Coordinates of C-alpha atoms and ligand atoms in Angstrom, one line a residue:
X14 CA -58.9 -21.0 43.1
X15 CA -59.2 -24.4 45.4
X16 CA -55.5 -24.6 45.4
X17 CA -55.3 -21.7 47.7
X18 CA -56.5 -21.6 51.1
X19 CA -58.9 -18.4 51.5
X20 CA -57.6 -15.7 53.6
X21 CA -58.1 -11.9 54.2
X22 CA -55.1 -9.4 54.2
X23 CA -55.2 -5.7 54.8
X24 CA -55.0 -3.4 52.0
X25 CA -51.9 -2.6 53.3
X26 CA -49.4 -2.8 49.7
X27 CA -46.9 -4.8 52.1
X28 CA -49.3 -7.2 53.1
X29 CA -50.7 -7.7 49.8
X30 CA -46.9 -8.5 48.3
X31 CA -46.2 -10.6 50.9
X32 CA -49.4 -12.5 50.3
X33 CA -48.4 -12.8 46.5
X34 CA -45.3 -13.8 47.1
X35 CA -46.7 -16.6 49.7
X36 CA -49.0 -17.5 47.2
X37 CA -46.2 -18.0 44.2
X38 CA -44.3 -20.1 46.9
X39 CA -47.0 -22.3 47.7
X40 CA -49.0 -22.9 44.1
X41 CA -46.8 -21.1 41.4
X42 CA -48.8 -19.7 38.8
X43 CA -51.1 -17.3 40.0
X44 CA -54.4 -16.9 39.3
X45 CA -56.2 -14.0 36.9
X46 CA -56.0 -10.6 38.6
X47 CA -59.7 -10.8 39.2
X48 CA -59.5 -13.9 40.7
X49 CA -56.4 -13.0 42.6
X50 CA -58.3 -9.6 44.1
X51 CA -61.3 -11.4 45.0
X52 CA -59.2 -14.4 46.7
X53 CA -57.1 -11.9 48.8
X54 CA -59.9 -9.8 49.5
X55 CA -58.4 -6.7 48.2
X56 CA -59.3 -4.1 45.7
X57 CA -58.4 -4.3 42.3
X58 CA -56.7 -1.2 41.9
X59 CA -54.3 -2.3 45.2
X60 CA -53.5 -5.4 43.6
X61 CA -52.6 -3.9 40.6
X62 CA -50.4 -1.6 42.3
X63 CA -48.4 -4.5 44.6
X64 CA -48.6 -6.6 41.5
X65 CA -46.6 -3.4 39.5
X66 CA -43.9 -3.2 42.7
X67 CA -43.3 -6.8 42.2
X68 CA -42.4 -6.6 38.7
X69 CA -40.3 -3.9 39.2
X70 CA -38.4 -5.8 41.7
X71 CA -38.0 -8.6 39.2
X72 CA -40.4 -11.1 41.3
X73 CA -43.1 -11.3 39.0
X74 CA -42.9 -11.9 35.2
X75 CA -44.3 -8.9 32.8
X76 CA -47.7 -8.7 32.5
X77 CA -48.9 -11.1 29.3
X78 CA -50.1 -9.1 26.5
X79 CA -54.0 -9.2 26.4
X80 CA -54.0 -10.6 22.8
X81 CA -51.3 -12.3 20.7
X82 CA -50.3 -10.1 17.9
X83 CA -52.4 -10.6 14.8
X84 CA -50.8 -12.7 12.3
X85 CA -51.7 -11.1 9.5
X86 CA -50.9 -7.5 8.4
X87 CA -52.8 -5.1 7.6
X88 CA -52.7 -5.0 3.6
X89 CA -55.0 -2.7 2.8
X90 CA -54.2 0.5 4.7
X91 CA -50.2 -0.2 3.7
X92 CA -51.8 -0.5 0.2
X93 CA -53.4 2.7 -0.2
X94 CA -50.2 4.2 1.3
X95 CA -47.6 3.3 -0.9
X96 CA -50.0 3.4 -4.3
X97 CA -52.0 5.8 -6.4
X98 CA -54.9 5.8 -9.1
X99 CA -52.0 5.5 -11.8
X100 CA -50.3 2.6 -10.7
X101 CA -54.1 0.7 -10.0
X102 CA -55.0 1.3 -13.7
X103 CA -51.5 0.3 -14.8
X104 CA -51.9 -3.0 -13.1
X105 CA -55.6 -3.4 -14.4
X106 CA -54.1 -3.0 -18.0
X107 CA -51.8 -5.9 -17.1
X108 CA -54.7 -8.1 -15.9
X109 CA -57.8 -7.3 -17.3
X110 CA -57.2 -7.9 -21.2
X111 CA -56.2 -11.3 -20.4
X112 CA -59.2 -11.6 -18.1
X113 CA -61.5 -10.8 -20.9
X114 CA -59.7 -13.3 -23.3
X115 CA -60.6 -16.1 -20.8
X116 CA -63.9 -14.4 -20.3
X117 CA -64.7 -14.9 -23.9
X118 CA -63.7 -18.5 -23.9
X119 CA -65.6 -19.4 -20.6
X120 CA -68.4 -16.9 -20.2
X121 CA -71.8 -19.1 -19.8
X122 CA -74.8 -17.5 -21.3
X123 CA -76.1 -16.2 -18.4
X124 CA -72.8 -14.5 -17.5
X125 CA -72.6 -13.2 -20.8
X126 CA -76.2 -11.8 -20.4
X127 CA -75.0 -10.3 -17.3
X128 CA -71.7 -8.7 -19.2
X129 CA -73.8 -7.1 -22.1
X130 CA -76.6 -5.9 -19.7
X131 CA -74.1 -4.1 -17.2
X132 CA -72.0 -2.3 -20.4
X133 CA -75.2 0.2 -20.5
X134 CA -75.6 2.7 -17.5
X135 CA -79.4 2.9 -16.8
X136 CA -80.7 6.5 -16.2
X137 CA -79.9 8.1 -12.9
X138 CA -77.5 5.1 -11.9
X139 CA -74.2 5.4 -10.2
X140 CA -71.6 5.4 -13.0
X141 CA -69.0 4.2 -10.8
X142 CA -71.4 1.3 -9.5
X143 CA -72.2 0.2 -13.0
X144 CA -68.5 0.1 -14.0
X145 CA -67.6 -2.1 -11.3
X146 CA -70.3 -4.3 -12.1
X147 CA -69.5 -4.4 -15.6
X148 CA -65.9 -5.6 -14.9
X149 CA -66.5 -7.7 -11.9
X150 CA -68.8 -9.7 -14.3
X151 CA -66.2 -10.2 -16.7
X152 CA -63.5 -11.2 -14.2
X153 CA -66.1 -13.5 -12.6
X154 CA -66.6 -15.0 -16.3
X155 CA -63.0 -15.6 -16.1
X156 CA -63.6 -18.2 -13.9
X157 CA -60.5 -17.7 -11.8
X158 CA -61.4 -17.4 -8.0
X159 CA -57.6 -16.0 -7.1
X160 CA -58.1 -13.5 -9.9
X161 CA -61.7 -12.1 -8.9
X162 CA -60.4 -11.9 -5.3
X163 CA -57.5 -9.9 -6.3
X164 CA -59.2 -7.9 -8.6
X165 CA -61.8 -6.8 -6.0
X166 CA -58.9 -5.7 -3.7
X167 CA -57.2 -3.8 -6.8
X168 CA -60.4 -2.1 -7.0
X169 CA -60.8 -1.4 -3.6
X170 CA -57.6 -0.1 -3.2
X171 CA -57.9 1.8 -6.3
X172 CA -61.1 3.7 -4.8
X173 CA -59.4 4.3 -1.4
X174 CA -56.1 5.8 -3.0
X175 CA -58.6 7.9 -5.0
X176 CA -60.2 9.0 -1.9
X177 CA -56.8 10.0 -0.2
X178 CA -55.7 12.3 -3.1
X179 CA -59.3 13.9 -3.7
X180 CA -62.7 13.3 -2.4
X181 CA -64.8 13.4 -5.5
X182 CA -67.9 11.8 -6.5
X183 CA -68.2 9.3 -9.3
X184 CA -68.5 10.9 -12.8
X185 CA -71.8 12.5 -13.7
X186 CA -70.9 13.9 -17.0
X187 CA -73.5 12.1 -19.7
X188 CA -70.9 12.4 -23.0
X189 CA -68.3 10.5 -21.0
X190 CA -70.5 7.9 -19.8
X191 CA -71.9 7.3 -23.3
X192 CA -68.4 7.0 -24.4
X193 CA -67.4 4.7 -21.8
X194 CA -70.6 2.5 -22.3
X195 CA -69.9 2.3 -26.0
X196 CA -66.1 1.3 -25.0
X197 CA -67.9 -1.4 -22.7
X198 CA -70.5 -2.8 -25.1
X199 CA -67.3 -3.7 -27.6
X200 CA -65.8 -5.6 -25.3
X201 CA -69.2 -7.3 -24.5
X202 CA -69.8 -7.7 -27.9
X203 CA -66.5 -9.5 -28.3
X204 CA -67.2 -11.7 -25.4
X205 CA -70.6 -12.5 -26.9
X206 CA -69.4 -13.4 -29.6
X207 CA -66.4 -15.8 -28.3
X208 CA -63.6 -13.8 -30.1
X209 CA -60.7 -13.7 -27.3
X210 CA -58.7 -11.4 -29.7
X211 CA -61.5 -9.0 -29.7
X212 CA -62.3 -9.0 -26.3
X213 CA -58.4 -8.6 -25.1
X214 CA -58.2 -5.6 -27.8
X215 CA -61.2 -4.2 -26.6
X216 CA -60.5 -4.3 -22.9
X217 CA -57.1 -2.6 -23.5
X218 CA -58.3 0.1 -25.6
X219 CA -60.7 0.9 -22.9
X220 CA -58.4 1.3 -20.3
X221 CA -56.0 3.1 -22.4
X222 CA -58.6 5.5 -22.9
X223 CA -59.3 5.7 -18.9
X224 CA -55.6 5.9 -18.6
X225 CA -55.1 8.6 -20.7
X226 CA -57.8 10.6 -19.1
X227 CA -56.3 9.8 -16.0
X228 CA -53.2 11.6 -17.1
X229 CA -54.5 14.1 -18.8
X230 CA -55.9 15.7 -15.3
X231 CA -53.6 16.9 -12.7
X232 CA -56.4 16.2 -10.2
X233 CA -55.9 12.3 -10.4
X234 CA -59.1 12.1 -8.3
X235 CA -61.8 13.0 -10.8
X236 CA -61.8 10.6 -13.7
X237 CA -64.6 8.2 -14.9
X238 CA -63.5 4.7 -15.5
Ligands
LIG304 ZN1 -64.7 0.3 -17.4

């Protein structure tokens, strides 16, 4: 503000406009609205009116956007809008058997123990959370960071797409959870035996069984993975 001579103008719009014009001629670039209002000793709303009139007459450039538009599109919402749980599972079927194969070749003994542990749902545990922990442990053991991030996003989109269709709680049917755990244990066993063929096949069989359940139901929101 030191570039400007302090001055006091009346609140009359014409005076404000004249003062702003004078400042433009003297200094070119105008200070921020707040500084300008302070400098001219006028109320912000009066200044705003004057600036608006100056813009309308073309004497002032349009106000700059407060923030530059964000460079990254919001993939999450967009993905949920265009997809559904059946597509999510289709993609899981393409990815996860291969990741189970990699896990059987790359898992540390610690990771293998974690996979075996997550294959059995403890009593009163959320079956959805246990399922996610099991599959995530396998993806982590595949040691591909990009795949791990992609998988996280895929599952999140799966949950959101499911919620979009029907808000349902995680599956609680003990029979289905026992079946599911059985399928998980076959995968875990193959990984701990370092058998890539068996790990891949067991994962495919598990996801196909999930897929059957989804397509059997007209309500795509209620299924156990
Ligand atoms: Zn599963």
